[in-house]
Amino acid sequence: MDFSPPPKVEPIRALVREFLAKEALPLEPALRREGFVALLPRLRRARERARETGLWAAFVPAEHGGAGLSLVEFAHLSEELGRSPIGHYLFNCQAPDVGNMEILMRHGTDEQKERFLRPLVRGEIRSCFTMTEPEFAGSNPVWLGTTARKEGGEWVLNGHKWFATGADGAAFAVCMAVTDPDAGDRHRRASMIVVPTDTPGFVLVGNLSVMGERGGDWASHGEVSYQGARVPLANLLGGEGMGFLIAQERLGPGRIHHCMRWIGVCERAFELMCRHAATRELSPGKPLGTRQMVQQWIAESRAEIHAARLMVLHAAWKVEREGTYAAREEISLIKLTVARTLQRVLDRAIQTLGGLGMTDDTPLAFWWAHERGARIYDGADEVHVDAVARRILRGYGMERR
Ligand SMILES: Cc1cc2nc3c(=O)[nH]c(=O)nc-3n(C[C@H](O)[C@H](O)[C@H](O)COP(=O)(O)OP(=O)(O)OC[C@H]3O[C@@H](n4cnc5c(N)ncnc54)[C@H](O)[C@@H]3O)c2cc1C
């Protein structure tokens, strides 16, 4: 494969870098000091200007109101946007909305597209995705307590969810619920159902306190209770029993977006590390970068970021050619590798900056707290290790257990 960015990507990246330098970077100190909610009026104005660039919801096909970039093209853009914690949000391609847009485009009925997808792409509303439950291991996506049963032409939902990113202020939730507990194939037990958040029985219990912060609006993780919430049967996404399949599909491109975003974070952390190493003097005329330990951190980080990017681009290329299922091993490998690379690079950068790295004068401490979840969401490291190793070992004759 050719790893060079497709021709249309370079000018787009340059445009986005310039835009973020002007619109996002100046907002970052206030984001770290005052939090996301205090910044909302300014963020909304910046989003309007982002819309004018023509790169709004860039991965969404033009027929649905986006800029229509391919997965590989968007991967490059996602790296650029990832250089700022608000990059994706400004261009309306932030998780979990991006994943919900994808599944609505693919599986939504015309009515669902009109009611939920179009306003989401236009940025008029936000959404959330409710799958994980406090009482059940999220790492086993076929084991859920939330149910949806048919009654009088409606789905009636009951259950308990948490870690619903952006549930605070979302207009609708996509809910993963068991619709056929007796299905012989456990992968066919659950379905996805769209639930407007003003439905009686949809209860946002509150925002979880995560790493010392409850946050708000998009920058929050909600606890949600479904208490007999009733929605029309027409709110089923895809077919009955397709929940697991759609979730897997959603996570394929989603992991590529996340991984490239993390590479953007790595690149910015790397720049901060190098600039500091080259200019911070330990004694007159002896910058930190003269120390072999720091040189090793720099060279290893460079190698790891480079390798990570090539792996992700390869996975994106394979998904485009052969689909998510064929690329499932590559997707697991990048999720695992890049999340760990991200943590290592951030750690080295903070160590290089010393006390300064711990302050909120740079984005490093913010990312250290906010990106720790990378090794947990979309499949914890161990889940991907398990999946990849089992698949490899089956090739050596180990039986499926
Ligand atoms: C920042 C953030 C945002 C999130 N956003 C959303 C969201 O929008 N919607 C949503 O539904 N969920 C969301 N989640 C939840 C996330 O998907 C789950 O936390 C994740 O799937 C793990 O599930 P769990 O927390 O129940 O951990 P568990 O499944 O209980 O696992 C706990 C630990 O066990 C270990 N483990 C698990 N399986 C194995 C194995 N096979 N072998 C060895 N060890 C293993 C891992 O170390 C894992 O971290 C989010 C989580 C975070 C941190």
XYZ file of N, CA and C in Angstrom, residues 41-254:
642
model
N -20.285 29.052 25.180
C -20.652 30.111 24.224
C -19.538 30.363 23.201
N -18.283 30.355 23.662
C -17.172 30.597 22.735
C -16.981 29.394 21.808
N -17.189 28.206 22.345
C -17.060 27.008 21.506
C -18.106 27.010 20.396
N -19.310 27.438 20.745
C -20.383 27.445 19.725
C -20.042 28.417 18.597
N -19.475 29.551 18.959
C -19.107 30.512 17.906
C -17.985 29.935 17.033
N -17.029 29.264 17.689
C -15.922 28.656 16.918
C -16.444 27.546 16.007
N -17.467 26.824 16.482
C -18.061 25.764 15.645
C -18.701 26.354 14.383
N -19.329 27.499 14.535
C -19.930 28.137 13.350
C -18.857 28.466 12.321
N -17.704 28.929 12.807
C -16.614 29.247 11.873
C -16.028 27.959 11.281
N -16.004 26.892 12.082
C -15.498 25.602 11.563
C -16.400 25.109 10.428
N -17.691 25.322 10.601
C -18.666 24.896 9.582
C -18.351 25.547 8.230
N -17.909 26.819 8.296
C -17.638 27.561 7.058
C -16.422 27.030 6.291
N -15.599 26.199 6.930
C -14.415 25.665 6.228
C -14.790 24.600 5.209
N -16.009 24.081 5.301
C -16.416 23.004 4.384
C -15.974 21.638 4.876
N -15.426 21.571 6.099
C -14.958 20.276 6.623
C -15.804 19.797 7.791
N -16.996 20.339 7.887
C -17.927 19.960 8.949
C -18.317 18.486 8.801
N -18.298 17.742 9.910
C -18.657 16.306 9.874
C -18.014 15.640 8.657
N -16.698 15.748 8.602
C -15.990 15.476 7.345
C -16.123 14.049 6.827
N -16.372 13.092 7.709
C -16.424 11.694 7.276
C -17.816 11.333 6.740
N -18.791 12.209 6.946
C -20.171 11.911 6.530
C -20.316 12.198 5.035
N -20.891 11.248 4.263
C -21.072 11.486 2.824
C -21.883 12.762 2.559
N -21.576 13.380 1.428
C -22.214 14.658 1.102
C -23.736 14.537 1.100
N -24.260 13.383 0.660
C -25.727 13.228 0.594
C -26.376 13.368 1.972
N -25.578 13.134 3.039
C -26.120 13.285 4.396
C -25.667 14.596 5.045
N -24.969 15.436 4.280
C -24.635 16.764 4.804
C -23.208 16.920 5.292
N -22.329 15.958 5.027
C -20.939 16.088 5.460
C -20.008 16.383 4.300
N -18.682 16.307 4.582
C -17.702 16.628 3.547
C -17.303 15.402 2.733
N -17.745 14.219 3.142
C -17.582 13.018 2.324
C -16.167 12.476 2.209
N -15.338 12.621 3.238
C -13.994 12.042 3.165
C -14.060 10.523 3.346
N -13.112 9.822 2.727
C -13.023 8.371 2.912
C -12.426 8.094 4.295
N -12.451 6.834 4.687
C -11.913 6.473 6.011
C -10.433 6.847 6.127
N -9.651 6.546 5.074
C -8.216 6.863 5.106
C -8.015 8.378 5.125
N -8.782 9.086 4.307
C -8.647 10.555 4.287
C -9.006 11.130 5.658
N -10.102 10.622 6.221
C -10.508 11.153 7.527
C -9.498 10.780 8.615
N -8.847 9.618 8.459
C -7.836 9.216 9.440
C -6.754 10.299 9.532
N -6.294 10.774 8.385
C -5.272 11.833 8.392
C -5.799 13.096 9.062
N -7.049 13.427 8.747
C -7.643 14.631 9.337
C -7.801 14.462 10.851
N -8.158 13.243 11.258
C -8.387 12.981 12.677
C -7.106 13.197 13.473
N -5.971 12.839 12.888
C -4.695 13.107 13.579
C -4.530 14.611 13.799
N -4.815 15.360 12.756
C -4.634 16.819 12.856
C -5.570 17.406 13.916
N -6.830 16.973 13.895
C -7.815 17.475 14.868
C -7.431 17.067 16.284
N -6.788 15.892 16.414
C -6.425 15.377 17.727
C -5.369 16.210 18.428
N -4.720 17.105 17.715
C -3.694 17.942 18.346
C -4.287 18.904 19.364
N -5.595 19.107 19.294
C -6.268 19.925 20.321
C -7.379 19.091 20.968
N -7.562 19.215 22.286
C -8.633 18.446 22.939
C -10.031 18.806 22.431
N -10.151 19.960 21.765
C -11.474 20.340 21.263
C -11.554 20.285 19.732
N -10.528 19.748 19.080
C -10.489 19.723 17.613
C -11.686 19.008 17.001
N -11.910 17.775 17.446
C -13.017 17.000 16.865
C -14.361 17.645 17.178
N -14.492 18.154 18.388
C -15.770 18.773 18.779
C -16.067 19.978 17.876
N -15.058 20.797 17.600
C -15.304 22.001 16.792
C -15.809 21.647 15.395
N -15.373 20.485 14.874
C -15.758 20.106 13.511
C -16.882 19.064 13.483
N -17.546 18.886 14.616
C -18.674 17.955 14.728
C -18.320 16.538 14.277
N -17.183 16.065 14.746
C -16.872 14.649 14.475
C -16.332 13.999 15.746
N -16.935 14.375 16.867
C -16.533 13.845 18.160
C -17.313 12.577 18.491
N -16.640 11.699 19.269
C -17.364 10.549 19.821
C -18.264 11.061 20.944
N -19.397 10.459 21.181
C -19.942 9.291 20.509
C -20.826 9.642 19.309
N -20.977 10.954 19.004
C -21.901 11.320 17.908
C -21.452 10.721 16.577
N -20.128 10.712 16.375
C -19.617 10.196 15.113
C -20.050 8.736 14.920
N -19.972 7.944 15.968
C -20.369 6.536 15.870
C -21.862 6.405 15.636
N -22.638 7.257 16.306
C -24.090 7.193 16.119
C -24.488 7.619 14.711
N -23.755 8.618 14.174
C -24.042 9.022 12.783
C -23.791 7.842 11.850
N -22.681 7.145 12.100
C -22.331 6.025 11.212
C -23.401 4.936 11.230
N -23.864 4.580 12.428
C -24.842 3.487 12.449
C -26.201 3.944 11.925
N -26.535 5.204 12.123
C -27.804 5.701 11.574
C -27.743 5.747 10.043
N -26.576 6.138 9.521
C -26.442 6.174 8.052
C -26.601 4.783 7.466
N -26.018 3.825 8.170
C -25.964 2.460 7.650
C -27.245 1.675 7.893
N -27.830 1.868 9.073
C -28.966 1.011 9.447
C -30.274 1.771 9.674
N -30.212 3.099 9.678
C -31.416 3.864 9.990
C -32.450 3.793 8.874
N -33.724 3.841 9.254
C -34.788 3.958 8.260
C -34.818 5.413 7.782
N -35.564 5.668 6.713
C -35.652 7.050 6.215
C -36.152 7.972 7.317
N -37.126 7.476 8.074
C -37.698 8.303 9.144
C -36.654 8.574 10.237
N -35.893 7.545 10.601
C -34.854 7.724 11.631
C -33.776 8.699 11.151
N -33.466 8.595 9.854
C -32.435 9.502 9.319
C -32.923 10.947 9.387
N -34.196 11.133 9.010
C -34.753 12.483 9.007
C -34.794 13.061 10.426
N -35.228 12.236 11.360
C -35.472 12.731 12.724
C -34.206 12.823 13.576
N -33.294 11.843 13.406
C -32.128 11.807 14.299
C -30.809 12.142 13.593
N -30.623 11.570 12.388
C -29.319 11.749 11.731
C -29.107 13.184 11.245
N -30.092 13.725 10.521
C -29.869 15.028 9.892
C -29.554 16.125 10.916
N -30.364 16.262 11.984
C -30.005 17.310 12.967
C -28.674 17.045 13.673
N -28.303 15.755 13.782
C -27.018 15.414 14.414
C -25.869 15.867 13.515
N -25.993 15.597 12.227
C -24.950 16.019 11.280
C -24.887 17.544 11.225
N -26.037 18.189 11.274
C -26.042 19.658 11.228
C -25.491 20.256 12.527
N -25.349 19.441 13.559
C -24.806 19.938 14.829
C -25.860 20.632 15.674
N -27.135 20.418 15.346
C -28.207 21.068 16.125
C -28.479 20.312 17.418
N -28.177 19.024 17.405
C -28.382 18.210 18.602
C -27.129 17.370 18.841
N -27.053 16.780 20.040
C -26.025 15.778 20.332
C -26.723 14.482 20.740
N -25.923 13.417 20.852
C -26.502 12.113 21.170
C -25.582 11.383 22.141
N -26.048 10.235 22.629
C -25.148 9.404 23.442
C -25.405 7.941 23.121
N -24.516 7.117 23.623
C -24.559 5.682 23.328
C -24.556 4.950 24.664
N -25.630 4.218 24.959
C -25.726 3.576 26.277
C -25.655 2.068 26.123
N -24.494 1.538 26.423
C -24.286 0.100 26.335
C -23.764 -0.438 27.669
N -22.749 0.208 28.235
C -22.076 -0.319 29.432
C -22.972 -0.196 30.659
N -22.903 -1.220 31.509
C -23.750 -1.259 32.708
C -22.893 -1.463 33.954
N -23.248 -0.805 35.048
C -22.426 -0.962 36.261
C -22.432 -2.397 36.780
N -23.543 -3.094 36.617
C -23.687 -4.429 37.226
C -23.146 -5.560 36.360
N -22.792 -5.280 35.096
C -22.315 -6.333 34.191
C -20.984 -5.903 33.575
N -20.107 -6.879 33.327
C -18.793 -6.546 32.765
C -18.949 -6.046 31.330
N -18.580 -4.793 31.126
C -18.673 -4.209 29.785
C -17.798 -4.949 28.777
N -16.803 -5.652 29.274
C -15.895 -6.381 28.372
C -16.579 -7.575 27.727
N -17.731 -7.958 28.243
C -18.491 -9.046 27.633
C -19.781 -8.462 27.060
N -19.737 -8.006 25.808
C -20.863 -7.233 25.263
C -22.119 -8.055 25.003
N -22.062 -9.373 25.203
C -23.292 -10.156 24.999
C -23.973 -10.466 26.335
N -23.497 -9.852 27.396
C -24.042 -10.105 28.731
C -24.543 -8.784 29.298
N -25.849 -8.561 29.191
C -26.428 -7.270 29.564
C -27.658 -7.484 30.432
N -27.932 -6.515 31.303
C -29.126 -6.602 32.139
C -30.301 -5.819 31.574
N -30.027 -4.840 30.739
C -31.101 -3.980 30.216
C -31.957 -4.754 29.210
N -33.272 -4.617 29.361
C -34.182 -5.338 28.467
C -35.096 -4.361 27.718
N -35.541 -4.800 26.562
C -36.577 -4.069 25.824
C -37.602 -5.114 25.402
N -38.819 -4.980 25.920
C -39.843 -5.958 25.499
C -40.963 -5.226 24.766
N -41.596 -5.993 23.857
C -42.657 -5.397 23.044
C -43.953 -5.395 23.831
N -44.634 -4.266 23.819
C -45.917 -4.189 24.527
C -46.759 -3.114 23.860
N -47.903 -3.499 23.350
C -48.845 -2.526 22.747
C -48.211 -1.680 21.656
N -47.462 -2.310 20.761
C -46.859 -1.560 19.644
C -45.699 -0.673 20.063
N -45.131 -0.940 21.214
C -43.994 -0.127 21.681
C -42.919 -1.031 22.274
N -41.698 -0.472 22.346
C -40.647 -1.107 23.148
C -40.712 -0.505 24.540
N -40.606 -1.354 25.540
C -40.549 -0.860 26.927
C -39.170 -1.220 27.471
N -38.411 -0.186 27.812
C -37.021 -0.411 28.214
C -36.837 -0.272 29.718
N -36.098 -1.225 30.280
C -35.746 -1.172 31.700
C -34.288 -1.573 31.857
N -33.563 -0.796 32.636
C -32.160 -1.162 32.872
C -31.337 0.017 33.364
N -30.078 -0.283 33.607
C -29.180 0.665 34.257
C -27.890 0.758 33.442
N -27.524 1.946 33.030
C -26.329 2.142 32.207
C -25.425 3.179 32.866
N -24.175 3.133 32.509
C -23.294 4.236 32.924
C -22.199 4.439 31.894
N -21.440 5.479 32.121
C -20.384 5.881 31.185
C -20.947 6.259 29.818
N -22.146 6.828 29.821
C -22.725 7.299 28.563
C -22.146 8.695 28.296
N -21.098 8.722 27.490
C -20.412 9.991 27.217
C -21.388 10.980 26.573
N -21.422 12.188 27.126
C -22.246 13.243 26.549
C -23.740 13.065 26.746
N -24.156 12.189 27.674
C -25.605 12.005 27.901
C -26.237 13.311 28.402
N -25.449 14.092 29.115
C -25.923 15.371 29.652
C -26.181 16.344 28.488
N -27.445 16.584 28.206
C -27.788 17.509 27.112
C -28.008 16.808 25.774
N -27.860 15.482 25.751
C -28.085 14.755 24.489
C -29.577 14.741 24.169
N -29.900 14.762 22.870
C -31.313 14.733 22.464
C -31.829 13.307 22.380
N -30.928 12.373 22.090
C -31.356 10.969 22.062
C -30.204 10.063 22.468
N -30.592 8.864 22.916
C -29.604 7.844 23.268
C -29.825 6.652 22.358
N -28.743 6.011 21.965
C -28.868 4.700 21.336
C -28.668 3.696 22.461
N -29.664 2.831 22.655
C -29.615 1.901 23.789
C -29.429 0.473 23.298
N -28.469 -0.197 23.895
C -28.277 -1.631 23.614
C -29.053 -2.381 24.682
N -30.054 -3.149 24.255
C -30.922 -3.839 25.219
C -31.224 -5.249 24.722
N -31.424 -6.155 25.672
C -31.751 -7.543 25.327
C -33.209 -7.597 24.870
N -33.435 -8.094 23.647
C -34.805 -8.220 23.136
C -35.222 -9.689 23.030
N -34.233 -10.577 23.004
C -34.553 -12.011 22.951
C -33.592 -12.778 23.865
N -33.936 -12.851 25.172
C -33.003 -13.493 26.114
C -32.785 -14.970 25.810
N -33.723 -15.586 25.052
C -33.617 -17.028 24.809
C -32.957 -17.372 23.477
N -32.474 -16.370 22.758
C -31.866 -16.660 21.441
C -30.721 -17.659 21.621
N -30.731 -18.697 20.799
C -29.698 -19.737 20.909
C -28.309 -19.143 20.717
N -28.193 -18.243 19.739
C -26.920 -17.566 19.497
C -26.868 -16.330 20.398
N -25.929 -16.333 21.358
C -25.919 -15.214 22.327
C -25.611 -13.876 21.650
N -25.039 -13.935 20.444
C -24.764 -12.687 19.720
C -26.032 -12.072 19.127
N -27.150 -12.809 19.199
C -28.402 -12.303 18.613
C -29.420 -11.900 19.685
N -28.971 -11.826 20.944
C -29.938 -11.525 22.010
C -30.316 -10.044 22.095
N -29.378 -9.178 21.756
C -29.617 -7.738 21.985
C -29.899 -6.982 20.691
N -30.571 -5.855 20.856
C -30.872 -4.977 19.720
C -30.506 -3.548 20.114
N -30.440 -2.690 19.098
C -30.216 -1.267 19.384
C -31.502 -0.508 19.129
N -31.822 0.360 20.071
C -33.075 1.109 19.992
C -32.772 2.582 20.256
N -33.371 3.451 19.450
C -33.137 4.886 19.628
C -34.172 5.430 20.604
N -33.693 6.086 21.652
C -34.590 6.590 22.692
C -34.391 8.104 22.859
N -35.360 8.915 22.444
C -35.244 10.362 22.710
C -35.151 10.582 24.223
N -34.303 11.496 24.640
C -34.061 11.637 26.084
C -35.210 12.340 26.812
N -36.177 12.877 26.035
C -37.347 13.442 26.726
C -38.451 12.389 26.905
N -38.135 11.137 26.603
C -39.101 10.053 26.809
C -39.307 9.844 28.306
N -40.558 9.852 28.787
C -40.752 9.548 30.213
C -40.146 8.174 30.515
N -39.400 8.086 31.621
C -38.751 6.812 31.951
C -37.299 6.768 31.530
N -36.863 7.758 30.727
C -35.418 7.901 30.492
C -34.917 8.855 31.565
N -34.057 8.367 32.442
C -33.613 9.204 33.572
C -32.093 9.348 33.538
N -31.646 10.591 33.406
C -30.213 10.844 33.565
C -29.964 11.014 35.057
N -29.415 9.963 35.664
C -29.223 9.981 37.123
C -28.231 11.075 37.492
N -27.216 11.251 36.671
C -26.233 12.303 36.920
C -24.963 12.022 36.152
N -24.027 12.952 36.256
C -22.726 12.753 35.612
C -21.771 12.102 36.610
N -21.028 11.108 36.147
C -20.081 10.418 37.021
C -18.913 11.354 37.323
N -18.369 11.212 38.489
C -17.140 11.938 38.786
C -15.987 11.078 38.291
N -15.299 11.575 37.279
C -14.221 10.797 36.645
C -12.918 11.581 36.759
N -11.918 10.984 37.359
C -10.620 11.653 37.544
C -10.812 13.028 38.181
N -11.689 13.076 39.173
C -11.877 14.314 39.930
C -12.782 15.338 39.275
N -13.470 14.956 38.208
C -14.264 15.934 37.454
C -15.613 15.354 37.039
N -16.687 16.119 37.272
C -17.990 15.665 36.769
C -18.243 16.176 35.356
N -17.641 17.296 35.050
C -17.818 17.868 33.718
C -19.259 18.232 33.455
N -19.619 18.339 32.210
C -20.985 18.689 31.828
C -21.094 18.711 30.325
N -22.344 18.717 29.847
C -22.612 18.743 28.407
C -21.845 17.600 27.723
N -21.207 17.888 26.585
C -20.523 16.794 25.867
C -19.374 16.202 26.706
N -18.740 17.041 27.507
C -17.559 16.597 28.272
C -17.990 15.982 29.597
N -18.749 14.899 29.533
C -19.232 14.259 30.753
C -19.545 12.802 30.435
N -19.666 12.022 31.487
C -20.038 10.608 31.333
C -21.214 10.341 32.257
N -22.355 10.021 31.669
C -23.590 9.962 32.444
C -23.952 8.578 32.948
N -24.666 8.593 34.083
C -25.325 7.371 34.560
C -26.788 7.496 34.153
N -27.298 6.469 33.512
C -28.648 6.544 32.932
C -29.477 5.368 33.441
N -30.734 5.666 33.768
C -31.636 4.601 34.183
C -32.832 4.572 33.227
N -33.096 3.402 32.665
C -34.303 3.224 31.847
C -35.369 2.639 32.765
N -36.414 3.399 33.007
C -37.447 2.967 33.956
C -38.779 2.872 33.237
N -38.944 1.797 32.488
C -40.185 1.613 31.724
C -40.323 2.630 30.608
N -39.203 3.060 30.040
C -39.248 4.046 28.939
C -39.883 3.394 27.709
N -40.886 4.068 27.136
C -41.617 3.494 25.996
C -41.299 4.282 24.733
N -40.904 3.556 23.685
C -40.694 4.195 22.381
C -41.369 3.329 21.314
N -41.707 3.941 20.157
C -42.370 3.148 19.104
C -41.479 2.011 18.613
N -42.096 0.940 18.122
C -41.331 -0.189 17.560
C -40.423 0.297 16.432
N -40.862 1.379 15.760
C -40.091 1.913 14.626
C -38.741 2.489 15.056
N -38.491 2.591 16.356
C -37.207 3.127 16.811
C -36.109 2.070 16.866
N -36.451 0.846 16.488
C -35.438 -0.216 16.411
C -34.449 0.129 15.297
N -33.171 -0.006 15.580
C -32.133 0.294 14.586
C -31.678 -1.017 13.944
N -31.704 -1.073 12.619
C -31.375 -2.343 11.961
C -32.474 -3.334 12.282
N -32.121 -4.609 12.435
C -33.146 -5.601 12.739
C -33.079 -6.042 14.185
N -34.095 -6.806 14.580
C -34.077 -7.374 15.933
C -32.904 -8.334 16.071
N -32.210 -8.272 17.176
C -31.070 -9.174 17.405
C -29.785 -8.727 16.731
N -29.801 -7.531 16.138
C -28.596 -7.074 15.418
C -27.690 -6.176 16.254
N -28.029 -6.016 17.547
C -27.281 -5.078 18.396
C -25.789 -5.344 18.418
N -25.425 -6.606 18.619
C -24.001 -6.941 18.732
C -23.276 -6.635 17.421
N -23.914 -7.049 16.337
C -23.302 -6.850 15.013
C -23.088 -5.361 14.726
N -24.109 -4.563 15.023
C -23.996 -3.118 14.760
C -22.920 -2.518 15.664
N -22.866 -2.993 16.925
C -21.845 -2.465 17.856
C -20.454 -2.751 17.308
N -20.254 -3.941 16.766
C -18.934 -4.281 16.215
C -18.606 -3.385 15.028
N -19.618 -3.189 14.176
C -19.417 -2.324 13.004
C -19.062 -0.910 13.430
N -19.740 -0.447 14.498
C -19.558 0.924 14.983
C -18.140 1.103 15.503
N -17.628 0.047 16.137
C -16.326 0.172 16.759
C -15.171 0.098 15.766
N -15.396 -0.488 14.579
C -14.304 -0.624 13.607
C -13.752 0.731 13.191
N -14.519 1.512 12.424
C -14.034 2.837 12.038
C -13.790 3.718 13.266
N -14.593 3.540 14.316
C -14.437 4.358 15.533
C -13.054 4.204 16.131
